[in-house]
Amino acid sequence: QVHLVESGGGLVQAGGSLRLSCAASEQTFSSYAMAWFRQAPGKEREFVAAISWSGGSTYYADSVKGRFTISRDNTKNTVYLQMNSLKPEDTAVYYCAASLVGVKLRSVEYDFWGQGTQVTVSS
């Protein structure tokens, strides 16, 4: 069982930046592919970004490509999401997720989830 805790959300103006963190309790964190998803009110949860266990491969949704960067520090059991040039449409609850079977793009294929952190971008 992996316990994931997100932090770093908040209120920011359009064009601003935030850095989300997701700390994992599991010492075998480096065995997991990690991802960020988000869910806006009234919408389905959607893929944002993912990173392989080594950090050597990253994947992004088209809507965030060039603005968001996913990274990980396996020595700290933490994955990050640097979000730049934020837009009001980025407003959502952001969740991190862990997968034992490699990078996946669908939420149903992730084994463990954090509780989420709210990101609100004002226009």
Short mmCIF file of N, CA and C in Angstrom, two decimals:
data_model
loop_
_atom_site.label_atom_id
_atom_site.label_comp_id
_atom_site.label_asym_id
_atom_site.label_seq_id
_atom_site.Cartn_x
_atom_site.Cartn_y
_atom_site.Cartn_z
N GLN A 1 0.85 -1.18 0.00
CA GLN A 1 0.00 0.00 0.00
C GLN A 1 0.89 1.24 0.00
N VAL A 2 0.61 2.16 -0.91
CA VAL A 2 1.35 3.41 -1.01
C VAL A 2 0.46 4.54 -0.58
N HIS A 3 0.92 5.33 0.37
CA HIS A 3 0.18 6.50 0.82
C HIS A 3 0.77 7.72 0.16
N LEU A 4 -0.08 8.47 -0.57
CA LEU A 4 0.36 9.64 -1.33
C LEU A 4 -0.27 10.90 -0.75
N VAL A 5 0.54 11.93 -0.57
CA VAL A 5 0.05 13.19 -0.03
C VAL A 5 0.50 14.33 -0.93
N GLU A 6 -0.48 15.02 -1.52
CA GLU A 6 -0.19 16.16 -2.38
C GLU A 6 -0.14 17.45 -1.56
N SER A 7 0.62 18.40 -2.07
CA SER A 7 0.68 19.73 -1.46
C SER A 7 1.07 20.73 -2.54
N GLY A 8 0.92 22.01 -2.22
CA GLY A 8 1.36 23.05 -3.12
C GLY A 8 0.27 23.76 -3.90
N GLY A 9 -0.96 23.28 -3.76
CA GLY A 9 -2.05 23.95 -4.46
C GLY A 9 -2.36 25.32 -3.85
N GLY A 10 -3.22 26.06 -4.53
CA GLY A 10 -3.60 27.37 -4.02
C GLY A 10 -4.27 28.20 -5.08
N LEU A 11 -4.37 29.50 -4.78
CA LEU A 11 -4.99 30.47 -5.68
C LEU A 11 -3.90 31.29 -6.35
N VAL A 12 -3.97 31.39 -7.67
CA VAL A 12 -2.96 32.14 -8.42
C VAL A 12 -3.64 32.86 -9.57
N GLN A 13 -3.08 33.97 -9.97
CA GLN A 13 -3.62 34.71 -11.11
C GLN A 13 -3.18 34.05 -12.41
N ALA A 14 -3.97 34.27 -13.44
CA ALA A 14 -3.61 33.76 -14.76
C ALA A 14 -2.22 34.26 -15.15
N GLY A 15 -1.45 33.35 -15.73
CA GLY A 15 -0.07 33.65 -16.08
C GLY A 15 0.93 33.32 -15.00
N GLY A 16 0.44 33.00 -13.81
CA GLY A 16 1.32 32.69 -12.70
C GLY A 16 1.77 31.24 -12.70
N SER A 17 2.48 30.89 -11.64
CA SER A 17 3.05 29.54 -11.52
C SER A 17 2.76 28.94 -10.16
N LEU A 18 2.71 27.61 -10.14
CA LEU A 18 2.62 26.84 -8.91
C LEU A 18 3.44 25.58 -9.08
N ARG A 19 3.92 25.07 -7.96
CA ARG A 19 4.62 23.80 -7.97
C ARG A 19 3.93 22.84 -7.01
N LEU A 20 3.40 21.77 -7.55
CA LEU A 20 2.76 20.75 -6.74
C LEU A 20 3.78 19.68 -6.37
N SER A 21 3.62 19.15 -5.18
CA SER A 21 4.45 18.03 -4.72
C SER A 21 3.56 16.88 -4.30
N CYS A 22 4.08 15.69 -4.45
CA CYS A 22 3.37 14.48 -4.00
C CYS A 22 4.40 13.60 -3.30
N ALA A 23 4.23 13.46 -2.00
CA ALA A 23 5.15 12.66 -1.20
C ALA A 23 4.56 11.27 -0.98
N ALA A 24 5.39 10.26 -1.18
CA ALA A 24 4.96 8.88 -1.02
C ALA A 24 5.57 8.26 0.22
N SER A 25 4.79 7.41 0.86
CA SER A 25 5.26 6.77 2.08
C SER A 25 6.11 5.54 1.82
N GLU A 26 5.96 4.99 0.64
CA GLU A 26 6.57 3.71 0.31
C GLU A 26 8.04 3.84 -0.04
N GLN A 27 8.88 3.02 0.60
CA GLN A 27 10.31 3.07 0.33
C GLN A 27 10.67 2.53 -1.04
N THR A 28 9.73 1.80 -1.65
CA THR A 28 9.96 1.31 -3.01
C THR A 28 9.35 2.25 -4.04
N PHE A 29 9.27 3.52 -3.69
CA PHE A 29 8.70 4.56 -4.57
C PHE A 29 9.29 4.51 -5.96
N SER A 30 10.59 4.23 -6.04
CA SER A 30 11.26 4.24 -7.33
C SER A 30 10.77 3.11 -8.25
N SER A 31 9.98 2.19 -7.72
CA SER A 31 9.43 1.11 -8.54
C SER A 31 8.17 1.52 -9.28
N TYR A 32 7.61 2.66 -8.90
CA TYR A 32 6.31 3.09 -9.42
C TYR A 32 6.45 4.14 -10.52
N ALA A 33 5.67 3.98 -11.57
CA ALA A 33 5.43 5.10 -12.47
C ALA A 33 4.45 6.03 -11.76
N MET A 34 4.59 7.32 -11.97
CA MET A 34 3.76 8.29 -11.28
C MET A 34 3.08 9.21 -12.29
N ALA A 35 1.94 9.73 -11.89
CA ALA A 35 1.19 10.60 -12.79
C ALA A 35 0.43 11.65 -12.00
N TRP A 36 0.06 12.70 -12.71
CA TRP A 36 -0.86 13.71 -12.20
C TRP A 36 -2.11 13.69 -13.07
N PHE A 37 -3.25 13.73 -12.39
CA PHE A 37 -4.54 13.88 -13.03
C PHE A 37 -5.21 15.10 -12.41
N ARG A 38 -6.26 15.57 -13.05
CA ARG A 38 -7.03 16.68 -12.49
C ARG A 38 -8.50 16.49 -12.78
N GLN A 39 -9.31 17.08 -11.92
CA GLN A 39 -10.75 17.00 -12.09
C GLN A 39 -11.37 18.34 -11.75
N ALA A 40 -12.02 18.93 -12.74
CA ALA A 40 -12.73 20.19 -12.56
C ALA A 40 -14.18 19.87 -12.20
N PRO A 41 -14.88 20.81 -11.55
CA PRO A 41 -16.28 20.57 -11.18
C PRO A 41 -17.13 20.20 -12.38
N GLY A 42 -17.87 19.10 -12.25
CA GLY A 42 -18.77 18.68 -13.31
C GLY A 42 -18.10 17.98 -14.47
N LYS A 43 -16.79 17.75 -14.36
CA LYS A 43 -16.07 17.10 -15.45
C LYS A 43 -15.42 15.80 -14.96
N GLU A 44 -15.05 14.98 -15.93
CA GLU A 44 -14.37 13.73 -15.60
C GLU A 44 -12.91 14.01 -15.24
N ARG A 45 -12.34 13.08 -14.50
CA ARG A 45 -10.92 13.19 -14.17
C ARG A 45 -10.12 13.00 -15.46
N GLU A 46 -9.12 13.87 -15.68
CA GLU A 46 -8.35 13.80 -16.90
C GLU A 46 -6.86 13.73 -16.62
N PHE A 47 -6.18 13.06 -17.54
CA PHE A 47 -4.73 12.91 -17.46
C PHE A 47 -4.04 14.25 -17.68
N VAL A 48 -2.99 14.51 -16.88
CA VAL A 48 -2.21 15.73 -17.04
C VAL A 48 -0.78 15.40 -17.48
N ALA A 49 -0.11 14.55 -16.69
CA ALA A 49 1.28 14.24 -16.98
C ALA A 49 1.66 12.94 -16.27
N ALA A 50 2.68 12.26 -16.80
CA ALA A 50 3.16 11.03 -16.19
C ALA A 50 4.67 10.92 -16.37
N ILE A 51 5.28 10.13 -15.49
CA ILE A 51 6.72 9.97 -15.53
C ILE A 51 7.06 8.52 -15.17
N SER A 52 8.03 7.97 -15.88
CA SER A 52 8.44 6.59 -15.64
C SER A 52 9.16 6.46 -14.30
N TRP A 53 9.40 5.23 -13.87
CA TRP A 53 10.00 5.00 -12.56
C TRP A 53 11.38 5.64 -12.44
N SER A 54 12.11 5.69 -13.55
CA SER A 54 13.46 6.25 -13.52
C SER A 54 13.48 7.75 -13.75
N GLY A 55 12.36 8.27 -14.24
CA GLY A 55 12.32 9.68 -14.63
C GLY A 55 12.80 9.91 -16.05
N GLY A 56 13.16 8.84 -16.73
CA GLY A 56 13.72 9.00 -18.06
C GLY A 56 12.70 9.28 -19.16
N SER A 57 11.43 8.98 -18.87
CA SER A 57 10.37 9.21 -19.85
C SER A 57 9.25 10.02 -19.21
N THR A 58 8.77 11.01 -19.93
CA THR A 58 7.66 11.82 -19.46
C THR A 58 6.61 11.96 -20.56
N TYR A 59 5.39 12.16 -20.13
CA TYR A 59 4.25 12.26 -21.05
C TYR A 59 3.35 13.37 -20.56
N TYR A 60 2.74 14.09 -21.52
CA TYR A 60 1.90 15.23 -21.17
C TYR A 60 0.63 15.24 -22.01
N ALA A 61 -0.42 15.74 -21.40
CA ALA A 61 -1.62 16.05 -22.16
C ALA A 61 -1.32 17.23 -23.07
N ASP A 62 -1.95 17.27 -24.22
CA ASP A 62 -1.71 18.36 -25.17
C ASP A 62 -2.03 19.72 -24.54
N SER A 63 -3.00 19.75 -23.66
CA SER A 63 -3.45 21.01 -23.08
C SER A 63 -2.41 21.64 -22.15
N VAL A 64 -1.44 20.86 -21.68
CA VAL A 64 -0.45 21.40 -20.74
C VAL A 64 0.97 21.34 -21.30
N LYS A 65 1.13 20.74 -22.46
CA LYS A 65 2.47 20.58 -23.03
C LYS A 65 3.12 21.94 -23.24
N GLY A 66 4.36 22.06 -22.80
CA GLY A 66 5.09 23.32 -22.92
C GLY A 66 4.88 24.25 -21.75
N ARG A 67 3.90 23.96 -20.89
CA ARG A 67 3.64 24.82 -19.72
C ARG A 67 3.91 24.09 -18.40
N PHE A 68 3.65 22.80 -18.38
CA PHE A 68 3.82 22.00 -17.17
C PHE A 68 5.02 21.07 -17.34
N THR A 69 5.69 20.79 -16.21
CA THR A 69 6.81 19.86 -16.21
C THR A 69 6.68 18.91 -15.03
N ILE A 70 6.69 17.62 -15.32
CA ILE A 70 6.67 16.61 -14.26
C ILE A 70 8.10 16.14 -14.02
N SER A 71 8.42 15.93 -12.75
CA SER A 71 9.75 15.43 -12.38
C SER A 71 9.62 14.61 -11.11
N ARG A 72 10.68 13.91 -10.76
CA ARG A 72 10.65 13.11 -9.53
C ARG A 72 12.03 13.08 -8.90
N ASP A 73 12.03 12.90 -7.60
CA ASP A 73 13.27 12.73 -6.85
C ASP A 73 13.10 11.44 -6.04
N ASN A 74 13.69 10.36 -6.51
CA ASN A 74 13.50 9.08 -5.86
C ASN A 74 14.21 9.01 -4.50
N THR A 75 15.14 9.90 -4.26
CA THR A 75 15.79 9.93 -2.94
C THR A 75 14.88 10.54 -1.88
N LYS A 76 13.89 11.31 -2.35
CA LYS A 76 12.94 11.96 -1.45
C LYS A 76 11.54 11.37 -1.55
N ASN A 77 11.39 10.32 -2.37
CA ASN A 77 10.07 9.70 -2.55
C ASN A 77 9.01 10.74 -2.96
N THR A 78 9.38 11.63 -3.85
CA THR A 78 8.50 12.74 -4.19
C THR A 78 8.46 12.95 -5.70
N VAL A 79 7.25 13.25 -6.18
CA VAL A 79 7.06 13.65 -7.58
C VAL A 79 6.51 15.07 -7.58
N TYR A 80 6.90 15.83 -8.59
CA TYR A 80 6.55 17.25 -8.67
C TYR A 80 5.81 17.54 -9.96
N LEU A 81 5.04 18.61 -9.93
CA LEU A 81 4.43 19.15 -11.14
C LEU A 81 4.63 20.66 -11.11
N GLN A 82 5.54 21.13 -11.94
CA GLN A 82 5.77 22.57 -12.08
C GLN A 82 4.79 23.09 -13.12
N MET A 83 3.97 24.04 -12.72
CA MET A 83 2.94 24.57 -13.61
C MET A 83 3.21 26.05 -13.86
N ASN A 84 3.48 26.38 -15.09
CA ASN A 84 3.75 27.76 -15.49
C ASN A 84 2.66 28.24 -16.45
N SER A 85 2.61 29.55 -16.63
CA SER A 85 1.63 30.16 -17.56
C SER A 85 0.23 29.61 -17.31
N LEU A 86 -0.17 29.60 -16.07
CA LEU A 86 -1.45 29.00 -15.71
C LEU A 86 -2.61 29.78 -16.32
N LYS A 87 -3.65 29.02 -16.66
CA LYS A 87 -4.85 29.58 -17.27
C LYS A 87 -6.06 29.26 -16.39
N PRO A 88 -7.12 30.03 -16.48
CA PRO A 88 -8.32 29.73 -15.69
C PRO A 88 -8.83 28.31 -15.93
N GLU A 89 -8.66 27.81 -17.12
CA GLU A 89 -9.12 26.44 -17.43
C GLU A 89 -8.27 25.35 -16.77
N ASP A 90 -7.17 25.74 -16.13
CA ASP A 90 -6.38 24.78 -15.36
C ASP A 90 -6.95 24.57 -13.95
N THR A 91 -7.96 25.36 -13.59
CA THR A 91 -8.58 25.23 -12.28
C THR A 91 -9.19 23.84 -12.10
N ALA A 92 -8.79 23.15 -11.04
CA ALA A 92 -9.24 21.79 -10.79
C ALA A 92 -8.63 21.30 -9.48
N VAL A 93 -9.10 20.15 -9.04
CA VAL A 93 -8.40 19.41 -7.99
C VAL A 93 -7.37 18.52 -8.68
N TYR A 94 -6.14 18.61 -8.25
CA TYR A 94 -5.06 17.84 -8.85
C TYR A 94 -4.71 16.66 -7.96
N TYR A 95 -4.62 15.48 -8.58
CA TYR A 95 -4.34 14.25 -7.87
C TYR A 95 -3.06 13.62 -8.40
N CYS A 96 -2.26 13.07 -7.50
CA CYS A 96 -1.17 12.24 -7.98
C CYS A 96 -1.56 10.77 -7.82
N ALA A 97 -0.95 9.94 -8.64
CA ALA A 97 -1.29 8.53 -8.68
C ALA A 97 -0.05 7.71 -8.96
N ALA A 98 -0.08 6.46 -8.49
CA ALA A 98 1.07 5.56 -8.64
C ALA A 98 0.64 4.28 -9.34
N SER A 99 1.51 3.80 -10.22
CA SER A 99 1.26 2.57 -10.96
C SER A 99 2.46 1.65 -10.87
N LEU A 100 2.19 0.37 -10.57
CA LEU A 100 3.26 -0.62 -10.52
C LEU A 100 3.60 -1.20 -11.88
N VAL A 101 2.74 -0.95 -12.86
CA VAL A 101 2.91 -1.62 -14.15
C VAL A 101 3.33 -0.66 -15.25
N GLY A 102 3.95 0.44 -14.87
CA GLY A 102 4.46 1.36 -15.87
C GLY A 102 3.52 2.52 -16.12
N VAL A 103 3.98 3.42 -16.99
CA VAL A 103 3.20 4.62 -17.28
C VAL A 103 1.92 4.25 -18.02
N LYS A 104 0.82 4.78 -17.52
CA LYS A 104 -0.48 4.62 -18.16
C LYS A 104 -1.12 5.99 -18.30
N LEU A 105 -2.04 6.11 -19.23
CA LEU A 105 -2.69 7.40 -19.46
C LEU A 105 -4.13 7.43 -18.95
N ARG A 106 -4.63 6.28 -18.52
CA ARG A 106 -6.01 6.22 -18.04
C ARG A 106 -6.03 6.09 -16.52
N SER A 107 -6.90 6.83 -15.88
CA SER A 107 -6.95 6.84 -14.42
C SER A 107 -7.27 5.46 -13.84
N VAL A 108 -8.04 4.66 -14.54
CA VAL A 108 -8.45 3.37 -14.00
C VAL A 108 -7.28 2.40 -13.87
N GLU A 109 -6.17 2.73 -14.53
CA GLU A 109 -5.01 1.83 -14.52
C GLU A 109 -4.01 2.18 -13.43
N TYR A 110 -4.34 3.14 -12.58
CA TYR A 110 -3.47 3.49 -11.47
C TYR A 110 -3.95 2.85 -10.18
N ASP A 111 -2.98 2.41 -9.38
CA ASP A 111 -3.29 1.60 -8.21
C ASP A 111 -3.54 2.42 -6.95
N PHE A 112 -2.84 3.52 -6.81
CA PHE A 112 -2.91 4.30 -5.58
C PHE A 112 -3.07 5.78 -5.91
N TRP A 113 -3.83 6.47 -5.04
CA TRP A 113 -4.16 7.88 -5.27
C TRP A 113 -3.98 8.69 -4.01
N GLY A 114 -3.62 9.96 -4.21
CA GLY A 114 -3.63 10.91 -3.12
C GLY A 114 -5.01 11.50 -2.93
N GLN A 115 -5.12 12.40 -1.97
CA GLN A 115 -6.42 12.99 -1.64
C GLN A 115 -6.74 14.21 -2.49
N GLY A 116 -5.75 14.72 -3.18
CA GLY A 116 -5.95 15.85 -4.08
C GLY A 116 -5.60 17.19 -3.44
N THR A 117 -5.25 18.15 -4.29
CA THR A 117 -4.97 19.51 -3.85
C THR A 117 -5.62 20.47 -4.84
N GLN A 118 -6.28 21.49 -4.32
CA GLN A 118 -7.05 22.41 -5.16
C GLN A 118 -6.12 23.45 -5.79
N VAL A 119 -6.28 23.63 -7.08
CA VAL A 119 -5.60 24.71 -7.81
C VAL A 119 -6.68 25.59 -8.42
N THR A 120 -6.63 26.87 -8.10
CA THR A 120 -7.60 27.82 -8.64
C THR A 120 -6.84 28.94 -9.33
N VAL A 121 -7.17 29.17 -10.60
CA VAL A 121 -6.52 30.20 -11.39
C VAL A 121 -7.55 31.27 -11.71
N SER A 122 -7.30 32.47 -11.25
CA SER A 122 -8.24 33.57 -11.48
C SER A 122 -7.85 34.34 -12.73
N SER A 123 -8.88 34.86 -13.39
CA SER A 123 -8.63 35.60 -14.65
C SER A 123 -8.39 37.07 -14.38
#
